[in-house]
XYZ file of C-alpha atoms in Angstrom:
681
model
C 15.077 -22.278 -3.812
C 17.734 -22.631 -6.476
C 20.772 -20.396 -5.875
C 22.573 -21.316 -9.065
C 22.578 -19.951 -12.548
C 23.122 -23.250 -14.322
C 20.346 -22.508 -16.782
C 22.009 -19.543 -18.410
C 23.558 -21.690 -21.125
C 20.182 -23.242 -21.836
C 18.707 -19.793 -22.236
C 20.913 -19.317 -25.293
C 18.957 -22.109 -26.956
C 15.828 -19.964 -27.081
C 15.073 -18.675 -30.580
C 16.056 -15.215 -31.680
C 12.439 -14.127 -31.195
C 12.551 -15.279 -27.571
C 10.253 -18.267 -28.156
C 10.738 -21.967 -27.561
C 10.459 -24.096 -30.696
C 9.677 -27.736 -31.387
C 12.922 -29.554 -32.189
C 15.141 -27.691 -29.697
C 17.517 -30.054 -27.875
C 19.259 -30.168 -24.507
C 21.273 -32.838 -22.727
C 19.576 -33.416 -19.356
C 16.476 -33.028 -17.201
C 18.102 -30.069 -15.401
C 18.902 -28.283 -18.668
C 15.366 -28.892 -19.923
C 13.923 -27.418 -16.737
C 16.231 -24.383 -16.832
C 15.441 -23.771 -20.504
C 11.692 -23.773 -19.808
C 12.028 -21.867 -16.548
C 14.023 -19.053 -18.164
C 11.375 -18.868 -20.871
C 8.649 -18.784 -18.195
C 10.382 -15.884 -16.467
C 10.577 -13.926 -19.741
C 6.873 -14.494 -20.391
C 5.594 -13.998 -16.846
C 4.430 -17.328 -15.431
C 5.712 -19.845 -12.903
C 6.768 -23.346 -13.978
C 6.449 -26.775 -12.398
C 7.256 -30.318 -13.455
C 4.331 -32.257 -14.879
C 3.697 -35.826 -15.990
C 6.682 -38.116 -16.641
C 6.732 -41.368 -18.634
C 9.409 -44.029 -18.202
C 10.469 -47.087 -20.149
C 10.708 -50.616 -18.777
C 14.151 -49.853 -17.309
C 12.885 -46.822 -15.419
C 14.578 -44.288 -17.693
C 12.652 -41.142 -18.573
C 11.342 -41.168 -22.148
C 8.952 -38.224 -21.914
C 8.698 -35.272 -19.520
C 6.126 -32.455 -19.362
C 6.758 -28.999 -17.908
C 3.533 -27.124 -17.187
C 2.317 -23.748 -15.962
C 1.975 -23.659 -12.174
C -1.723 -22.903 -12.666
C -2.282 -26.221 -14.496
C -5.091 -28.436 -13.141
C -7.795 -27.785 -10.575
C -7.938 -28.263 -6.795
C -9.342 -31.545 -5.571
C -12.064 -31.701 -2.920
C -10.447 -31.939 0.486
C -11.467 -32.591 4.067
C -13.175 -29.415 5.315
C -12.280 -30.396 8.874
C -8.604 -29.893 8.066
C -8.069 -26.227 8.989
C -4.745 -25.967 7.161
C -6.268 -27.203 3.923
C -9.305 -24.927 4.264
C -7.122 -21.857 4.739
C -4.920 -22.745 1.775
C -5.075 -20.178 -1.029
C -6.122 -21.245 -4.511
C -3.706 -20.751 -7.423
C -4.809 -23.245 -10.095
C -7.055 -22.265 -12.977
C -6.830 -25.303 -15.278
C -4.204 -23.690 -17.529
C -3.247 -25.897 -20.493
C 0.151 -24.327 -21.284
C 2.705 -27.129 -21.672
C 6.210 -27.933 -22.963
C 6.885 -31.631 -23.677
C 10.296 -33.204 -24.078
C 10.874 -36.599 -25.700
C 14.087 -38.369 -24.643
C 16.059 -40.580 -27.029
C 19.692 -41.708 -26.663
C 20.303 -39.135 -23.924
C 19.018 -36.210 -26.025
C 16.060 -34.208 -24.693
C 14.098 -32.711 -27.591
C 11.009 -30.515 -27.473
C 8.263 -32.504 -29.205
C 5.155 -30.489 -28.340
C 4.350 -26.982 -27.081
C 1.085 -25.294 -26.065
C 1.655 -21.562 -25.522
C -1.935 -20.673 -24.546
C -2.614 -19.526 -20.962
C -6.099 -18.946 -19.506
C -4.971 -16.312 -16.989
C -3.131 -12.999 -16.836
C 0.663 -13.227 -17.081
C 2.851 -11.421 -14.564
C 3.915 -7.887 -15.479
C 7.667 -7.307 -15.941
C 7.964 -5.671 -12.515
C 6.149 -8.627 -10.860
C 8.242 -11.469 -12.298
C 10.631 -11.541 -9.349
C 7.743 -12.963 -7.280
C 7.165 -15.996 -9.537
C 7.917 -19.018 -7.404
C 9.927 -21.051 -9.922
C 11.926 -18.010 -11.068
C 13.175 -16.840 -7.687
C 16.920 -17.333 -7.381
C 19.980 -15.381 -6.316
C 22.740 -15.350 -8.939
C 26.158 -16.306 -7.637
C 27.517 -14.970 -10.930
C 26.802 -11.438 -9.682
C 29.984 -11.682 -7.654
C 28.318 -12.425 -4.344
C 26.827 -10.096 -1.775
C 28.804 -7.463 0.082
C 28.229 -8.594 3.660
C 29.281 -5.172 4.848
C 25.919 -3.834 3.689
C 23.202 -3.399 6.241
C 20.330 -5.873 6.262
C 17.948 -2.944 5.899
C 18.719 -2.571 2.200
C 20.023 -5.778 0.592
C 17.420 -5.914 -2.176
C 18.025 -2.326 -3.267
C 21.787 -2.906 -3.121
C 21.663 -5.942 -5.383
C 19.002 -4.220 -7.466
C 21.720 -1.850 -8.665
C 23.628 -4.809 -10.096
C 20.548 -6.017 -11.965
C 19.513 -2.627 -13.332
C 16.878 -1.877 -10.676
C 14.825 -3.559 -7.947
C 12.274 -4.839 -10.468
C 14.840 -6.912 -12.377
C 16.130 -9.052 -9.505
C 14.968 -12.668 -9.564
C 14.151 -12.974 -5.881
C 11.840 -11.494 -3.274
C 12.949 -9.594 -0.166
C 12.216 -12.629 1.995
C 14.623 -14.733 -0.087
C 17.352 -12.141 0.288
C 16.911 -11.965 4.071
C 17.211 -15.728 4.335
C 20.335 -15.742 2.170
C 22.342 -12.840 3.549
C 24.733 -13.330 6.484
C 24.154 -11.066 9.458
C 27.318 -8.938 9.315
C 26.697 -5.201 9.308
C 28.637 -2.347 7.767
C 28.814 1.351 8.407
C 26.644 4.061 6.899
C 28.166 6.907 4.905
C 29.943 9.862 6.489
C 27.893 12.606 8.161
C 26.869 15.885 6.513
C 25.515 19.254 7.613
C 22.477 21.330 6.596
C 24.145 22.473 3.372
C 24.929 18.922 2.301
C 21.309 18.000 2.998
C 20.098 20.842 0.773
C 22.511 19.761 -1.956
C 21.235 16.212 -1.640
C 17.612 17.360 -2.025
C 18.525 19.471 -5.063
C 20.211 16.466 -6.628
C 17.132 14.314 -5.960
C 14.966 17.019 -7.556
C 17.066 16.838 -10.719
C 16.748 13.041 -10.794
C 13.006 13.081 -10.039
C 11.128 16.254 -11.110
C 8.202 15.180 -8.891
C 10.434 15.149 -5.799
C 9.348 17.848 -3.326
C 11.245 19.478 -0.491
C 10.742 22.589 1.634
C 13.041 24.371 4.084
C 12.144 26.853 6.808
C 14.758 29.395 7.869
C 15.011 31.615 10.963
C 15.738 35.335 11.246
C 19.455 34.676 10.652
C 18.645 32.843 7.408
C 19.656 29.538 8.991
C 17.819 26.384 7.954
C 15.829 25.043 10.909
C 13.107 22.711 9.581
C 12.992 20.396 6.554
C 10.273 18.424 4.787
C 10.610 16.105 1.797
C 8.761 13.445 -0.155
C 9.470 11.600 -3.405
C 7.319 11.572 -6.540
C 5.867 8.119 -5.883
C 4.561 9.258 -2.483
C 2.402 11.888 -4.192
C 0.843 9.199 -6.379
C 0.263 7.019 -3.308
C -1.353 9.915 -1.457
C -3.752 10.486 -4.360
C -5.030 6.941 -3.820
C -4.716 6.480 -0.056
C -4.439 9.954 1.462
C -7.770 9.729 3.277
C -6.036 8.640 6.494
C -2.646 9.895 7.705
C -0.636 9.051 10.796
C 1.922 11.624 11.944
C 4.450 10.634 14.605
C 6.771 13.228 16.139
C 8.248 11.020 18.877
C 11.416 9.923 17.036
C 14.715 11.714 17.554
C 17.934 11.843 15.574
C 20.413 11.407 18.413
C 23.360 13.151 16.799
C 21.514 16.472 16.369
C 18.502 15.853 18.641
C 16.345 16.686 15.616
C 12.729 15.556 15.614
C 12.187 12.962 12.864
C 8.509 13.035 11.978
C 7.199 10.675 9.261
C 3.811 10.961 7.536
C 2.380 7.462 7.202
C -0.643 6.059 5.381
C -2.228 2.654 4.847
C -2.588 1.069 1.407
C -5.189 -1.308 -0.057
C -3.421 -4.270 1.550
C -3.800 -2.624 4.982
C -0.066 -2.089 5.217
C 1.925 1.007 6.076
C 3.202 3.334 3.374
C 5.332 6.474 3.732
C 4.041 9.795 2.414
C 6.995 11.926 3.492
C 9.152 12.940 6.431
C 10.354 16.026 8.300
C 13.245 17.218 10.441
C 12.132 19.745 13.077
C 14.362 21.757 15.387
C 11.573 22.405 17.905
C 7.939 21.540 18.646
C 6.466 25.019 18.477
C 3.075 25.694 16.933
C 4.846 27.878 14.360
C 7.037 24.968 13.214
C 4.098 22.577 13.001
C 1.978 25.060 11.045
C 4.806 25.482 8.529
C 5.262 21.706 8.259
C 1.576 20.879 7.772
C 1.172 23.636 5.180
C 4.233 22.314 3.326
C 2.858 18.790 3.447
C -0.506 19.875 2.036
C 1.168 21.963 -0.650
C 3.204 18.930 -1.742
C 0.010 16.847 -1.931
C -2.059 19.272 -4.008
C -3.773 20.794 -0.925
C -5.972 17.711 -0.513
C -6.739 17.201 3.183
C -7.119 13.740 4.727
C -10.338 12.719 6.438
C -8.507 11.677 9.607
C -5.057 12.339 11.016
C -3.611 10.346 13.926
C -0.865 11.891 16.075
C 0.788 11.652 19.447
C -0.556 14.039 22.093
C 1.036 17.482 21.857
C -0.665 20.795 22.559
C 1.334 22.820 20.021
C 0.682 20.202 17.353
C -3.044 20.178 18.130
C -3.251 23.948 17.653
C -1.422 23.676 14.319
C -3.781 20.938 13.140
C -6.809 23.107 14.007
C -5.264 25.901 11.934
C -4.176 23.911 8.866
C -6.290 20.732 8.670
C -9.653 22.475 8.832
C -11.546 19.611 7.142
C -9.798 16.778 8.995
C -10.753 14.850 12.135
C -7.858 14.840 14.610
C -7.377 11.575 16.507
C -4.829 10.519 19.109
C -2.936 7.298 18.563
C -3.987 4.683 21.092
C -0.510 3.173 20.779
C 1.009 6.314 22.301
C -1.743 6.500 24.927
C -0.983 2.934 25.998
C 2.724 3.799 26.350
C 1.828 6.786 28.518
C -0.584 4.647 30.550
C 2.185 2.167 31.349
C 4.197 5.001 32.880
C 1.377 6.858 34.624
C -0.717 3.875 35.742
C 2.028 1.372 36.490
C 0.227 -0.008 39.568
C -3.085 -0.490 37.762
C -1.791 -1.611 34.387
C -1.142 -5.161 35.555
C -4.680 -5.417 36.959
C -6.768 -7.368 34.425
C -10.037 -6.033 35.803
C -8.859 -2.434 35.420
C -7.691 -3.140 31.858
C -11.109 -4.589 31.066
C -12.756 -1.324 32.137
C -10.221 0.793 30.238
C -10.584 -1.288 27.083
C -14.363 -0.901 27.211
C -14.012 2.868 27.429
C -11.798 2.854 24.347
C -13.641 0.476 22.032
C -16.752 -1.220 23.355
C -19.220 1.506 24.299
C -22.204 1.913 21.968
C -22.988 5.532 22.728
C -21.736 8.507 24.754
C -24.018 7.717 27.700
C -22.589 4.210 28.032
C -19.066 5.648 27.828
C -19.757 8.096 30.650
C -21.221 5.371 32.871
C -18.256 3.052 32.168
C -15.693 5.773 32.832
C -17.325 6.800 36.118
C -17.514 3.165 37.222
C -13.790 2.699 36.507
C -12.783 5.881 38.358
C -14.908 5.032 41.415
C -14.055 1.331 41.601
C -10.285 1.955 41.590
C -10.371 5.282 43.515
C -8.734 7.307 40.741
C -10.754 10.513 41.043
C -7.663 12.637 41.761
C -5.404 11.075 39.150
C -4.104 14.003 37.032
C -3.130 11.960 33.971
C -6.575 10.331 33.798
C -8.226 13.737 34.151
C -6.262 14.999 31.158
C -7.071 11.827 29.198
C -10.775 12.323 29.916
C -10.620 15.930 28.677
C -9.302 14.598 25.340
C -11.896 11.784 25.058
C -13.317 13.060 21.767
C -9.902 12.391 20.160
C -9.380 8.788 21.271
C -12.698 7.167 22.207
C -14.253 5.217 19.325
C -17.820 6.196 20.165
C -17.016 9.883 19.493
C -15.403 9.132 16.115
C -17.372 6.276 14.572
C -18.859 8.491 11.849
C -15.485 9.350 10.251
C -13.356 7.084 8.070
C -10.170 5.957 9.814
C -9.418 2.587 8.111
C -9.240 1.149 11.660
C -5.485 1.626 11.440
C -5.106 2.540 15.089
C -7.020 -0.336 16.613
C -5.038 -3.438 15.635
C -1.267 -3.670 15.987
C 0.141 -4.586 12.567
C 3.405 -6.434 12.052
C 4.828 -3.550 9.997
C 4.358 -1.033 12.816
C 6.127 2.205 12.011
C 8.210 1.897 15.201
C 10.177 -0.922 13.567
C 10.870 1.226 10.512
C 12.680 3.888 12.553
C 14.149 1.787 15.331
C 17.685 2.586 14.142
C 17.086 6.322 14.556
C 16.981 6.143 18.345
C 19.695 3.508 18.705
C 22.368 4.851 16.325
C 24.138 8.204 16.074
C 22.898 8.616 12.513
C 23.586 11.799 10.544
C 20.915 13.526 8.469
C 22.055 12.285 5.057
C 22.233 8.710 6.333
C 18.752 9.007 7.772
C 17.310 10.355 4.514
C 18.876 7.419 2.676
C 17.544 5.048 5.344
C 14.093 6.560 4.803
C 14.421 6.154 1.025
C 15.359 2.484 1.379
C 12.409 1.822 3.685
C 10.108 3.552 1.198
C 11.460 1.355 -1.610
C 10.993 -1.763 0.504
C 7.368 -0.832 1.186
C 6.765 -0.231 -2.526
C 8.315 -3.617 -3.301
C 6.116 -5.268 -0.655
C 3.064 -3.619 -2.210
C 4.092 -4.826 -5.665
C 4.431 -8.366 -4.334
C 1.016 -8.120 -2.644
C -0.523 -6.841 -5.893
C 0.961 -9.781 -7.788
C -0.299 -12.174 -5.115
C -3.848 -10.779 -5.296
C -3.895 -10.905 -9.084
C -2.757 -14.512 -9.372
C -3.978 -16.160 -6.152
C -7.596 -16.396 -4.986
C -8.568 -17.369 -1.417
C -10.461 -20.654 -1.300
C -14.105 -20.199 -0.299
C -15.202 -22.520 2.489
C -18.865 -21.977 1.628
C -20.551 -20.911 -1.613
C -22.208 -17.531 -1.219
C -22.963 -14.995 -3.951
C -21.820 -11.950 -1.973
C -18.693 -13.750 -0.737
C -17.839 -14.853 -4.278
C -18.269 -11.234 -5.421
C -16.016 -9.969 -2.624
C -13.180 -12.406 -3.367
C -12.760 -10.988 -6.868
C -13.170 -7.337 -5.834
C -11.151 -6.900 -2.628
C -7.479 -7.465 -1.936
C -6.738 -10.597 0.069
C -6.333 -8.794 3.401
C -9.551 -6.818 3.061
C -11.374 -9.930 1.869
C -10.328 -11.613 5.134
C -11.984 -8.776 7.082
C -15.087 -9.002 4.905
C -15.254 -12.782 5.261
C -15.116 -12.454 9.070
C -18.103 -10.101 8.983
C -20.060 -12.370 6.642
C -19.409 -15.442 8.779
C -20.384 -13.334 11.792
C -23.914 -13.157 10.330
C -24.469 -16.607 11.768
C -24.440 -15.086 15.249
C -26.921 -12.319 14.369
C -30.694 -12.564 14.729
C -32.691 -10.219 12.485
C -36.094 -8.781 13.298
C -38.132 -6.432 11.108
C -39.397 -3.559 13.235
C -41.388 -1.658 10.651
C -41.737 -0.995 6.928
C -42.709 2.280 5.284
C -43.009 1.856 1.522
C -39.543 0.931 0.228
C -37.811 1.595 3.554
C -37.403 -1.238 6.066
C -36.149 -0.892 9.623
C -34.576 -3.916 11.314
C -33.103 -4.770 14.675
C -30.014 -6.961 14.572
C -29.172 -8.759 17.806
C -25.723 -10.270 18.334
C -26.289 -13.268 20.563
C -22.746 -13.379 21.985
C -22.723 -9.749 23.165
C -26.462 -9.096 23.448
C -25.739 -6.100 21.260
C -28.671 -4.551 19.382
C -28.080 -2.534 16.213
C -30.619 -0.541 14.219
C -30.578 -1.005 10.436
C -32.351 1.159 7.846
C -32.587 -0.388 4.377
C -34.046 1.031 1.159
C -35.309 -1.794 -1.067
C -35.217 0.214 -4.304
C -31.843 1.979 -3.994
C -30.210 -0.718 -1.826
C -28.925 2.031 0.471
C -28.325 0.741 3.987
C -27.100 2.178 7.277
C -26.297 0.498 10.575
C -25.925 2.082 13.995
C -22.596 0.260 14.546
C -21.103 2.461 11.766
C -18.441 -0.043 10.717
C -18.772 0.999 7.071
C -18.373 4.686 7.955
C -15.118 4.150 9.842
C -13.669 1.091 8.050
C -15.190 1.085 4.571
C -16.479 -2.501 4.616
C -20.013 -3.652 5.382
C -20.778 -4.916 8.873
C -22.338 -8.290 9.705
C -25.651 -6.593 10.523
C -25.936 -4.958 7.083
C -24.867 -8.205 5.409
C -27.535 -10.048 7.393
C -30.127 -7.601 6.038
C -28.876 -8.177 2.485
C -29.130 -11.931 2.981
C -32.594 -11.442 4.480
C -33.583 -9.730 1.192
C -31.799 -12.270 -1.064
C -29.056 -9.978 -2.407
C -26.223 -11.895 -4.091
C -23.824 -9.021 -4.844
C -22.389 -6.101 -2.908
C -24.132 -2.876 -4.016
C -21.644 -0.739 -5.909
C -21.971 2.188 -3.485
C -20.539 -0.014 -0.710
C -17.390 -1.085 -2.543
C -14.771 1.421 -1.420
C -12.236 1.650 -4.242
C -9.282 2.170 -1.891
C -9.748 -1.436 -0.631
C -10.027 -3.078 -4.061
C -7.513 -4.657 -6.406
C -8.177 -1.711 -8.757
C -7.362 0.902 -6.096
C -4.485 2.476 -8.035
C -6.023 2.451 -11.504
C -7.099 5.907 -12.666
C -7.647 9.204 -10.861
C -10.756 11.328 -11.179
C -9.922 14.928 -11.981
C -12.517 17.674 -11.915
C -13.277 19.520 -15.157
C -14.800 22.517 -13.374
C -12.459 25.505 -12.996
C -14.744 28.521 -13.409
C -14.651 30.976 -10.536
C -11.853 29.191 -8.701
C -9.141 30.948 -6.710
C -5.521 30.794 -7.885
C -4.666 28.273 -5.160
C -7.577 26.065 -6.172
C -6.549 26.251 -9.842
C -3.065 25.104 -8.818
C -4.635 22.202 -6.920
C -6.636 21.183 -9.990
C -3.469 21.333 -12.085
C -1.706 19.221 -9.456
C -4.433 16.580 -9.725
C -4.142 16.539 -13.508
C -0.370 16.238 -13.197
C -0.777 13.301 -10.810
C -3.108 11.561 -13.250
C -0.572 11.934 -16.044
C 2.284 10.820 -13.795
C 0.378 7.671 -12.840
C -0.018 6.746 -16.493
C 3.462 7.883 -17.466
C 5.117 5.810 -14.750
C 3.567 2.656 -16.161
C 4.526 3.571 -19.747
C 8.133 4.319 -18.788
C 8.509 1.116 -16.769
C 7.393 -1.031 -19.692
C 9.331 0.938 -22.332
C 12.593 0.789 -20.371
C 12.683 -2.999 -20.707
C 14.073 -2.711 -24.236
C 15.810 -0.269 -26.587
C 12.911 -0.529 -29.045
C 10.369 0.316 -26.340
C 12.446 3.304 -25.232
C 12.675 4.516 -28.821
C 8.887 4.263 -29.286
C 8.157 6.326 -26.175
C 10.755 8.966 -27.049
C 9.216 9.386 -30.496
C 5.697 9.686 -29.079
C 6.848 12.152 -26.421
C 8.421 14.307 -29.125
C 5.120 14.241 -31.049
C 3.203 15.137 -27.874
C 5.530 18.067 -27.188
C 4.933 19.438 -30.691
C 1.164 19.282 -30.146
C 1.411 20.965 -26.745
C 3.567 23.791 -28.113
C 0.766 24.539 -30.618
C -1.995 24.553 -27.976
C -3.149 28.145 -27.441
C -4.156 27.732 -23.777
C -0.846 26.052 -22.945
C 1.148 28.833 -24.644
C -0.729 31.528 -22.711
C -0.306 29.793 -19.373
C 3.406 29.196 -19.950
C 3.872 32.864 -20.846
C 2.143 33.864 -17.603
C 4.282 31.408 -15.615
C 7.494 32.885 -17.061
C 6.432 36.374 -15.940
C 5.894 35.098 -12.398
C 9.041 32.940 -12.330
C 11.837 33.867 -14.719
C 13.475 30.446 -14.313
C 10.783 27.797 -14.700
C 11.840 24.319 -13.611
C 10.417 22.459 -16.585
C 12.872 20.055 -18.141
C 13.091 16.899 -20.241
C 10.212 14.453 -19.861
C 8.618 16.375 -16.990
C 7.936 19.226 -19.494
C 5.288 17.168 -21.235
C 3.362 16.159 -18.132
C 3.542 19.627 -16.587
C 2.547 21.392 -19.812
C -0.304 18.968 -20.437
C -1.625 19.437 -16.902
C -2.075 23.195 -17.517
C -5.072 22.484 -19.732
C -7.930 20.010 -19.297
C -8.313 19.569 -23.090
C -4.641 18.824 -23.670
C -4.677 16.626 -20.589
C -7.458 14.486 -22.053
C -5.733 14.450 -25.455
C -2.479 13.234 -23.899
C -4.290 10.569 -21.899
C -6.074 9.303 -24.997
C -2.760 9.040 -26.833
C -1.080 7.027 -24.128
C -4.091 4.818 -23.505
C -4.132 3.923 -27.195
C -0.407 3.117 -27.039
C -0.844 0.910 -23.971
C -3.823 -0.893 -25.512
């Protein structure tokens, strides 16, 4: 990776319109490369050196610089595992910049600007391979800064994280390991002031405070505006962990965590709790739901806590409560220290967790384990058994959980908060630490999105369904899907009966002698399998895929493509039009959904417009026009008048006025969306 900025002078040679032109001249190969590479960064593609022609003396007389997607992959040895697993980036792009060299002068003699692929968005350009560099001209890096936030720190120098020309991995490799100190501590009042300041900066920022009888602040919850948008897309599964402590105050630090379309952690919000009473948890969960438009997740994972369980039963009435197996394993190490090193015992325990096909098999396996190792009087195991419906897979296979609790991911949330338990961190410092981790996760997601958009996994075999999946799913989810499809080879299919359009099959996995029942409707292409992988994970199992192959299907039926796992997961939100007969709380929830839809679109518009003064001017003018239209809308005027009677000091201000006002009415909401869609198009 190039750590210099030697191409900045060459950048000045680009025309006033930002384009390269035939006839432009530079003095060396390095200047030619930097000129083209700076242009590539501005346009959104990665550059590489192409064909070179030399004279009889070996001097360069012609050099091509091409798009990194130029050419096509050559057929390679399928026995070479490394080559088979290599991802495909080339699309045969013809974009090219050719320099002709004469008397030491490098002159552009030919340019082809046409690309046959999508160019990187402005916020994705930092991930372009040829454009990643750390500018020494920025004055260097303050080595006193913690390694937990180098990208955000330098992002301030570049006008934001999106404008830096390097990825987080590059920064971590470049920074020395010296650490600095966090900011000075603050009390509850300073925390409230900090939240108020964040609310002014981000109108979508949400915080709530619970006070005791003496009007003293005891519990806090907060989340930023982006987390609400993330929850709208991925709030079907939530993990809540109340095992972290802030040493200085012994406060409980409890993050709400989700999983995105790349199967990576994302933060939905966080809380400080003074105690673990049911009352505190009820307040917290109600505050969390209020901040998320009162939309309940399908599944929530937590550590085991009786007060928390009661609060979940009270608040999350439509949610399946599960216990984190990670926490159960930690408890097992303490309570079953003598047995935990016994591989045979672990085999029994693992089967009880994951491998039983029905409740009868679970009961037989559990009894066998208890009797074989003489654990009938073990109190911890008795309690674990009483909670079996919250941790055993066989009792929960019919509810979506994204399988987030069954495989240990590299970005485990423990690593995010490891500093909390090892440092005497004050509350303000922790909130800032949380903010930086949230930004890092958003940046990781942006990089993954860019990767999925511009890089396609190489298919080892040609298969219609597999080819469909590679263009629909993100890379990580495609890997899961590919494993299931390849697993079809170990499945034997037998048709049991057929009744009209409905076929019933038995799928037998040869390795495990596992038999699954499949029901398939030939006309609607609806399918169900007794293993219930689709119900809990959202991707089709090998047994269902075997049935599709058996019936010559070449595409995944649309009803089995879960949007939250696709590359389009964050594009568009469906908002209900039906409001008749709804309660006031439900109406507020509908408005919250409309507001989220507008905020999704507005965030994209603002990001693009902020890249230039002209773009900012355009958006400001259109926002002023939109405000004039909203102020004339009769339904909006009536609702605002009602809101002022309820709250004499409404919090509408600046740009947030437009989104909030538009969300009050479905008609104005649609009108505003149409306006901005036409601008973006």
